[in-house]
Short mmCIF file of C-alpha atoms and ligand atoms in Angstrom, two decimals:
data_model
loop_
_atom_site.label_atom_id
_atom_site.label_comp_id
_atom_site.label_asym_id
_atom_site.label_seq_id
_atom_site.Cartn_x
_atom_site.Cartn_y
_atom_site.Cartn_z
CA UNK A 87 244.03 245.76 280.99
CA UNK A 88 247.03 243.45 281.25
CA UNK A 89 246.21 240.48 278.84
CA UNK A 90 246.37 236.77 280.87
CA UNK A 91 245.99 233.59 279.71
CA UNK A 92 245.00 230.96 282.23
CA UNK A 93 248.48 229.49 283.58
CA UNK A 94 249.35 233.39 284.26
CA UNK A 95 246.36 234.62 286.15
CA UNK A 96 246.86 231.55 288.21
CA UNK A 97 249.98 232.19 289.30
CA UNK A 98 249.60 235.94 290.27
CA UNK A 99 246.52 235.44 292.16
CA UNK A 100 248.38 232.35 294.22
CA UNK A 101 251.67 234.69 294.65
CA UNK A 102 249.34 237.51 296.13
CA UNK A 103 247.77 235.22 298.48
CA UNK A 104 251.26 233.51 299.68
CA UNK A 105 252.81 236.62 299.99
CA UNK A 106 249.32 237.31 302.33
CA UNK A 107 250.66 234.28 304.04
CA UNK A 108 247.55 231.98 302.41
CA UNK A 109 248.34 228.07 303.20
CA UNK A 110 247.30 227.14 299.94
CA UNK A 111 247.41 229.70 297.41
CA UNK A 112 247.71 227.88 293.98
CA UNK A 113 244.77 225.45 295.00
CA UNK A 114 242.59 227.95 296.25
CA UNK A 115 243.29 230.47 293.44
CA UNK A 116 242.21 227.41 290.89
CA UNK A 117 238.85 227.30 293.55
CA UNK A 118 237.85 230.81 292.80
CA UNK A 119 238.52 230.24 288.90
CA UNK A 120 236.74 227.39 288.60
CA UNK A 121 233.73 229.10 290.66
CA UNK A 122 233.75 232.15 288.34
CA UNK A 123 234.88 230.53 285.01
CA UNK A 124 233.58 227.08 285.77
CA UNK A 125 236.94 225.42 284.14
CA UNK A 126 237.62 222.12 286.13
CA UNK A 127 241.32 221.56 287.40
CA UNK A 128 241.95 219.50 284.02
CA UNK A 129 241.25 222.25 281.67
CA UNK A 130 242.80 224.79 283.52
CA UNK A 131 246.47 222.49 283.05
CA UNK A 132 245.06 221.53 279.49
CA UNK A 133 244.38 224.93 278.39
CA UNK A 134 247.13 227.39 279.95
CA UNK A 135 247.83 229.59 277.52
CA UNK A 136 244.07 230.03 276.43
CA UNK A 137 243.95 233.68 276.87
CA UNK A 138 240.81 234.88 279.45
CA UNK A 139 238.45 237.40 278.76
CA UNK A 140 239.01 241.00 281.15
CA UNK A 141 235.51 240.65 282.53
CA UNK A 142 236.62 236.90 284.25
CA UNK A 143 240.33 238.69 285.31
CA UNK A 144 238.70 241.67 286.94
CA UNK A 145 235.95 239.20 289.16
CA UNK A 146 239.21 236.74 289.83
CA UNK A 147 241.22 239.54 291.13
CA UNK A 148 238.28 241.00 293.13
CA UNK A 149 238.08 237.11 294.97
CA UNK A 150 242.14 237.00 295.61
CA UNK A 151 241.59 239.96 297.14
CA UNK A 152 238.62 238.71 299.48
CA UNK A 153 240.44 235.84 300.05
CA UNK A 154 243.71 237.53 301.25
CA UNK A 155 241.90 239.25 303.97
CA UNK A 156 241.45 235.87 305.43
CA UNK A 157 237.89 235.03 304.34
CA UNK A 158 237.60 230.91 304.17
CA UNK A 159 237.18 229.86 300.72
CA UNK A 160 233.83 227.96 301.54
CA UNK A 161 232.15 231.34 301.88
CA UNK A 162 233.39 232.74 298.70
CA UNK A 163 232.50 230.06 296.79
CA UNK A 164 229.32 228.86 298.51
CA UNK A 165 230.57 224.92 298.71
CA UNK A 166 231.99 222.53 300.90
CA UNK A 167 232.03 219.12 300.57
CA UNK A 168 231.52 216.80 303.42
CA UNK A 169 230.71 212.76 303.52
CA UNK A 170 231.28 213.14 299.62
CA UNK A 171 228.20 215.16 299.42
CA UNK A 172 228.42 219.16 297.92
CA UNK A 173 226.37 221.29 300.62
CA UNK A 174 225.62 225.17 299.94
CA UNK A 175 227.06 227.43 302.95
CA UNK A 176 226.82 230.93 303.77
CA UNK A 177 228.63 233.37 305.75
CA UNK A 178 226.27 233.31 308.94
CA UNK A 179 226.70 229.33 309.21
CA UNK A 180 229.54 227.18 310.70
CA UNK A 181 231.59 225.60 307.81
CA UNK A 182 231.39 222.06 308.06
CA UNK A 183 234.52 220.05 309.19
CA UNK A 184 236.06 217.27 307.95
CA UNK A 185 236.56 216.24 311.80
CA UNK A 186 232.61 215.61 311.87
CA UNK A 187 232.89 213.02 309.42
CA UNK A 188 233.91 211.02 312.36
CA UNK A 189 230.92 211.52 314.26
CA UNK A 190 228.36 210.74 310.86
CA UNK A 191 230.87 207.34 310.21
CA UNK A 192 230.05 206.28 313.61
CA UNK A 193 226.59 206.96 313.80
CA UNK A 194 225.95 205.16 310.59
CA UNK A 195 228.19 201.86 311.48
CA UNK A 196 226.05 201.81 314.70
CA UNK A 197 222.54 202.38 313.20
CA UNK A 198 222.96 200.68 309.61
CA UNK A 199 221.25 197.60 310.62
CA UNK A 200 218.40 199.35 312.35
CA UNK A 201 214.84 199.13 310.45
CA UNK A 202 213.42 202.67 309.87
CA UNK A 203 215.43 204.99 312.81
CA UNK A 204 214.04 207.58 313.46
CA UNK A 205 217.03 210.83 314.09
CA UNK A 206 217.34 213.71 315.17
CA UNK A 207 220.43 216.20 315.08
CA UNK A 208 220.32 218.85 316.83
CA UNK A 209 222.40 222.32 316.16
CA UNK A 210 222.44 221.61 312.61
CA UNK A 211 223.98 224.50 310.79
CA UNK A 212 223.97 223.59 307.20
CA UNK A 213 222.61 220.11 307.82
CA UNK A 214 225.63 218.84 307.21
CA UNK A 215 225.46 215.84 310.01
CA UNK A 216 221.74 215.13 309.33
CA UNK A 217 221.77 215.55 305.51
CA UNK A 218 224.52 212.82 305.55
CA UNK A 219 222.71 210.59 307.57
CA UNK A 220 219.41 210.40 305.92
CA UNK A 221 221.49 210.26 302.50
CA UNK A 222 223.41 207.25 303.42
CA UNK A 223 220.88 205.55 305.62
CA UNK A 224 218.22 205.30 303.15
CA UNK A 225 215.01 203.90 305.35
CA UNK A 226 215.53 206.93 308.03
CA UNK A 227 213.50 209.50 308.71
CA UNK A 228 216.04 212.82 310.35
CA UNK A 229 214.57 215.87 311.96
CA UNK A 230 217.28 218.50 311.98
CA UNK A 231 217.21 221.78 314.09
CA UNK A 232 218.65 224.96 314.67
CA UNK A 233 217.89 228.24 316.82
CA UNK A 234 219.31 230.61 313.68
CA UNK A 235 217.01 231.32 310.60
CA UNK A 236 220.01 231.48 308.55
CA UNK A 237 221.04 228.10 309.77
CA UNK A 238 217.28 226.87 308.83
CA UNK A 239 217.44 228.34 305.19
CA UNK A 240 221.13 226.92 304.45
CA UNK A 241 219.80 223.55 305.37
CA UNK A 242 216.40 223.35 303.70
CA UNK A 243 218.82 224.26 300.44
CA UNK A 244 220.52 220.85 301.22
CA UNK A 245 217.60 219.15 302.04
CA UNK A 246 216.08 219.70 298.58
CA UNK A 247 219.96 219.73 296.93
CA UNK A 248 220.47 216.15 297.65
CA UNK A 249 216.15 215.35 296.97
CA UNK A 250 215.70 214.68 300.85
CA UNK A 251 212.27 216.70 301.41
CA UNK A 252 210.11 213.33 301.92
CA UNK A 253 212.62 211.89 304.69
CA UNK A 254 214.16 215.17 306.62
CA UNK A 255 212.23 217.64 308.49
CA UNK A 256 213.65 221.09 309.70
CA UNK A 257 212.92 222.77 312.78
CA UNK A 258 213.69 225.78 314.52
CA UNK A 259 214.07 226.44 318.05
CA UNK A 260 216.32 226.37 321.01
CA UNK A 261 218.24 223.16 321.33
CA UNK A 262 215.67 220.47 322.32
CA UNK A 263 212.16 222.33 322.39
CA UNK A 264 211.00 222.16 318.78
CA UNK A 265 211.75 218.14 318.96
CA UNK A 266 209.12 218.70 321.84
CA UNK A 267 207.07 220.36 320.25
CA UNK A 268 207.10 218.06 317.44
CA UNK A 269 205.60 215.38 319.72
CA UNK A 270 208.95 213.11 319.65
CA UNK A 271 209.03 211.93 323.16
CA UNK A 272 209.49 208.67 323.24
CA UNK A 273 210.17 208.44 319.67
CA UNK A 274 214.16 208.99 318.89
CA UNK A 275 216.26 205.88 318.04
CA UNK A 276 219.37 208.41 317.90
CA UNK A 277 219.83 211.99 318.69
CA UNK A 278 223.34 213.27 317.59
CA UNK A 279 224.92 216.94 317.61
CA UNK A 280 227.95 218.85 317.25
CA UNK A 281 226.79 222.10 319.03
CA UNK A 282 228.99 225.03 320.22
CA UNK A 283 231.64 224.02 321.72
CA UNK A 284 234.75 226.40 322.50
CA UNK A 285 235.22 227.79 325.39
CA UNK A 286 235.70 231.89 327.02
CA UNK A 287 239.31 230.84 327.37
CA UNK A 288 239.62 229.16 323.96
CA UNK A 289 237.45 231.66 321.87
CA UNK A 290 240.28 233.94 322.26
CA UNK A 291 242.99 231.82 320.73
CA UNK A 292 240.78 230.58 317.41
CA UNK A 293 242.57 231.60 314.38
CA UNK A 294 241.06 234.63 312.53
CA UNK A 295 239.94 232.46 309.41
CA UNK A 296 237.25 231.37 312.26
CA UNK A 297 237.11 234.51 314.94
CA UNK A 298 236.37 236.72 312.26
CA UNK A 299 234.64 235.17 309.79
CA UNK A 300 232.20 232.02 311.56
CA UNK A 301 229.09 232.80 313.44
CA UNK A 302 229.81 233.14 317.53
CA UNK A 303 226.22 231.68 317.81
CA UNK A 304 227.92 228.37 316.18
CA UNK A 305 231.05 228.38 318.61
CA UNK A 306 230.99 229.89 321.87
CA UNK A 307 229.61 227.20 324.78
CA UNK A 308 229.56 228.96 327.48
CA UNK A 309 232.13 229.46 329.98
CA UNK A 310 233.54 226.20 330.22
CA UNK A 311 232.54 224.91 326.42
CA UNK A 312 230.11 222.65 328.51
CA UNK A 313 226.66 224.42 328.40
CA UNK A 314 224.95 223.17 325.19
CA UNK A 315 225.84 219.28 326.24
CA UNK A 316 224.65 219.76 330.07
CA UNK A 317 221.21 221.50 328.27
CA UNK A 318 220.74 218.73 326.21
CA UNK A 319 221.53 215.41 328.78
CA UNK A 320 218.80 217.48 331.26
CA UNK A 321 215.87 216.18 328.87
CA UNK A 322 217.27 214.03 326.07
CA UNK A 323 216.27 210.96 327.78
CA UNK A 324 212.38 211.84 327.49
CA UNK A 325 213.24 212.04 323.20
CA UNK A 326 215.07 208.61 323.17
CA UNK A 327 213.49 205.46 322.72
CA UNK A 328 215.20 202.58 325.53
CA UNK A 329 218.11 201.77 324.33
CA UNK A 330 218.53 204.77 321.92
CA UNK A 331 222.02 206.02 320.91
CA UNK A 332 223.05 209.32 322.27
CA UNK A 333 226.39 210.69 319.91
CA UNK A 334 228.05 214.14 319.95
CA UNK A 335 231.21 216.01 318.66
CA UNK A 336 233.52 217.19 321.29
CA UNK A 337 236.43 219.37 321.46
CA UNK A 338 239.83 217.45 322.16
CA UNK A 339 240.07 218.03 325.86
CA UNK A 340 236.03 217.83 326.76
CA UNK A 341 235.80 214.10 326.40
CA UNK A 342 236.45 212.75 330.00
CA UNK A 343 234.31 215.55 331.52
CA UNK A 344 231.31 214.78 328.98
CA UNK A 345 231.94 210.98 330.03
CA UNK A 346 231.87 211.75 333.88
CA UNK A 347 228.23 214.28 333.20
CA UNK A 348 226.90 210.78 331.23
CA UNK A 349 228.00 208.61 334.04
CA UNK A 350 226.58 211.43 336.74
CA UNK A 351 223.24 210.71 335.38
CA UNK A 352 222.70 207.18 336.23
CA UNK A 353 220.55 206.53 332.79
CA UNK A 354 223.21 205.98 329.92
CA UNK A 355 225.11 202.76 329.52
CA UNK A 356 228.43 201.77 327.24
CA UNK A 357 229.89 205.51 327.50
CA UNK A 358 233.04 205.77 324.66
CA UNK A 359 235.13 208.12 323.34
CA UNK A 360 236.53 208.07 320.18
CA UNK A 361 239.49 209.81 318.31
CA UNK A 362 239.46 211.55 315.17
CA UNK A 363 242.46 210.72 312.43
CA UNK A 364 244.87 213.79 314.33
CA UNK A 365 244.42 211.06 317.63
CA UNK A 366 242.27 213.87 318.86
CA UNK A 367 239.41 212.72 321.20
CA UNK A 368 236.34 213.75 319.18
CA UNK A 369 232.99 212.01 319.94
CA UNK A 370 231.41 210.63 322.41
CA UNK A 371 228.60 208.43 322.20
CA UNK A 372 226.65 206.19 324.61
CA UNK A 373 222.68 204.52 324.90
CA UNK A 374 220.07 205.58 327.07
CA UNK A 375 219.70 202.06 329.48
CA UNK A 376 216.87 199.91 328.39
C1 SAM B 1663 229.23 224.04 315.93
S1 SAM B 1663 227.87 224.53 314.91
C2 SAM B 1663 227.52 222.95 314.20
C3 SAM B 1663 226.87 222.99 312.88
C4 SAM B 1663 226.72 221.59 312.25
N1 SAM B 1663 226.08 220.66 313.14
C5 SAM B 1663 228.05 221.03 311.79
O1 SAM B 1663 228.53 220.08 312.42
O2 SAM B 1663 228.62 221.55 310.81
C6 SAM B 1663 226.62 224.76 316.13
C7 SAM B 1663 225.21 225.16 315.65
O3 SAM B 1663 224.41 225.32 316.83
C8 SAM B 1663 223.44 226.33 316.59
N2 SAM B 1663 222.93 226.78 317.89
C9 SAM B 1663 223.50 227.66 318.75
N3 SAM B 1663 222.72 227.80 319.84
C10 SAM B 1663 221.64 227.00 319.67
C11 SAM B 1663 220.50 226.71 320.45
N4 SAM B 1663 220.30 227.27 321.64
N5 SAM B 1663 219.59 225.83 319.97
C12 SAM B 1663 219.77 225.23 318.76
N6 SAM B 1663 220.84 225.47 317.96
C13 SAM B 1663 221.77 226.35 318.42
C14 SAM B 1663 224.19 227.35 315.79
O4 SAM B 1663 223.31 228.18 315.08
C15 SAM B 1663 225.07 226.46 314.89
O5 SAM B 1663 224.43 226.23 313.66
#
């Protein structure tokens, strides 16, 4: 076997995955080093020309090539950061976004001065949304829900990653019911999701990094991209409390017609819609009237 010392493996993997048309071969080659040789960024400039054993060349080869079929990096690797936090992801749940950060921001400026809320998210995936909130709003209690069981396991990893079993609990179920269930009528200061969203017409344009690698239970909503919000505004007002905040992730052009549904129901007051950094509408939020 060819012998490689750091700087050299580095650069072969990332001109593979350019020539494979890879956005960002060089940093994403140094991702799948550091997950199989744990060397940081720093010691992979500081020690170049450190030669690396053939056992680490053949398992970094085996991951370019992975990666230059198109498989996102978060699966490979097993991490994604979001809200500053590390959460665990696998292949049959939605990578978190950095887009979502918007909606958790939001949610927190609007509910930090709140004693004790009480949360729930629902469509959780990896937990991503509710992990973050019970992290940074230390006197909540979060239920977080999803219909998949892989969706369920990947969370309850970042529940107990980030030391959260006392304040979160995970349900599974189809979209509202387990919160039911659960006895939480009545009992929600805040209900937030990001669920599916794309639409029939839109599902066919997504980029292959997400048609043929995420979960279609995490993206497709329906026809129109509308069905998971309509499901959820035809009972969410038994969950909140008076007054409770409403708050979900929208695609860029759903944000008037998830206003007008709000307004349609005659129960939710002080209906916005916010951009995301791109200018992008990308939540909408509002409070169930008092
Ligand atoms: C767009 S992903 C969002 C994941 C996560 N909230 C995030 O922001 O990264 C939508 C999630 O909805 C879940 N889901 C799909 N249909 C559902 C249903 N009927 N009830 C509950 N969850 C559902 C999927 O399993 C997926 O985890």
């Amino acid at each position: 076997m060819v012998a490689y010392t750091i700087g050299n493996l580095l650069r072969e993997g990332a001109s593979i995955l350019k020539e494979a048309g890879i956005n960002s071969p060089y940093l994403d080659g140094q991702l799948l080093l550091k997950y199989i040789s744990g060397y940081s960024k720093v010691d992979m400039v500081i020690y170049r020309d450190r030669l690396v054993d053939d056992k680490t060349v053949e398992a970094f080869f085996q991951l370019i090539e992975e990666r230059k079929k198109g498989k996102p990096i978060q699966y490979i690797t097993g991490h994604q950061e979001f809200m500053s936090l590390d959460f665990y992801v696998h292949e049959n749940v939605l990578i978190p976004r950095p887009d979502t950060e918007v909606l958790v921001e939001k949610v927190l400026e609007l509910l930090r001065d709140k004693d004790n809320p009480v949360i729930a998210d629902v469509c959780t995936g990896t937990g991503a949304i509710a992990v973050s909130l019970a992290y940074y709003l230390p006197d909540s209690f979060v239920y977080a829900s999803d219909i998949s069981h892989h969706a369920v396991e990947c969370c309850s990893k970042n529940i107990k990653r980030h030391g959260l079993e006392s304040r979160m609990k995970l349900l599974q179920g189809d979209l509202l019911e387990p919160l039911f269930e659960e006895g939480l009528e009545g009992k929600l200061d805040a209900l937030v999701s990001n669920p599916p969203y794309i639409s029939k017409k839109d599902m066919e344009s997504l980029p292959t990094s997400v048609r043929g690698f995420e979960p279609h239970l995490a993206l497709y909503g329906g026809e129109d991209g509308m069905e998971f919000y309509d499901r959820i505004l035809e009972d969410v007002c038994k969950l909140l409390k008076k007054g409770g905040l409403l708050a979900f992730e929208i695609g860029w052009d759903q944000g008037p017609v998830l206003a007008k549904h709000l307004e349609d129901k005659g129960i939710f007051k002080d209906i916005i819609i916010e951009k995301d950094l791109a200018g992008l509408d990308r939540i909408v939020y509002c409070f169930l009237e008092e």
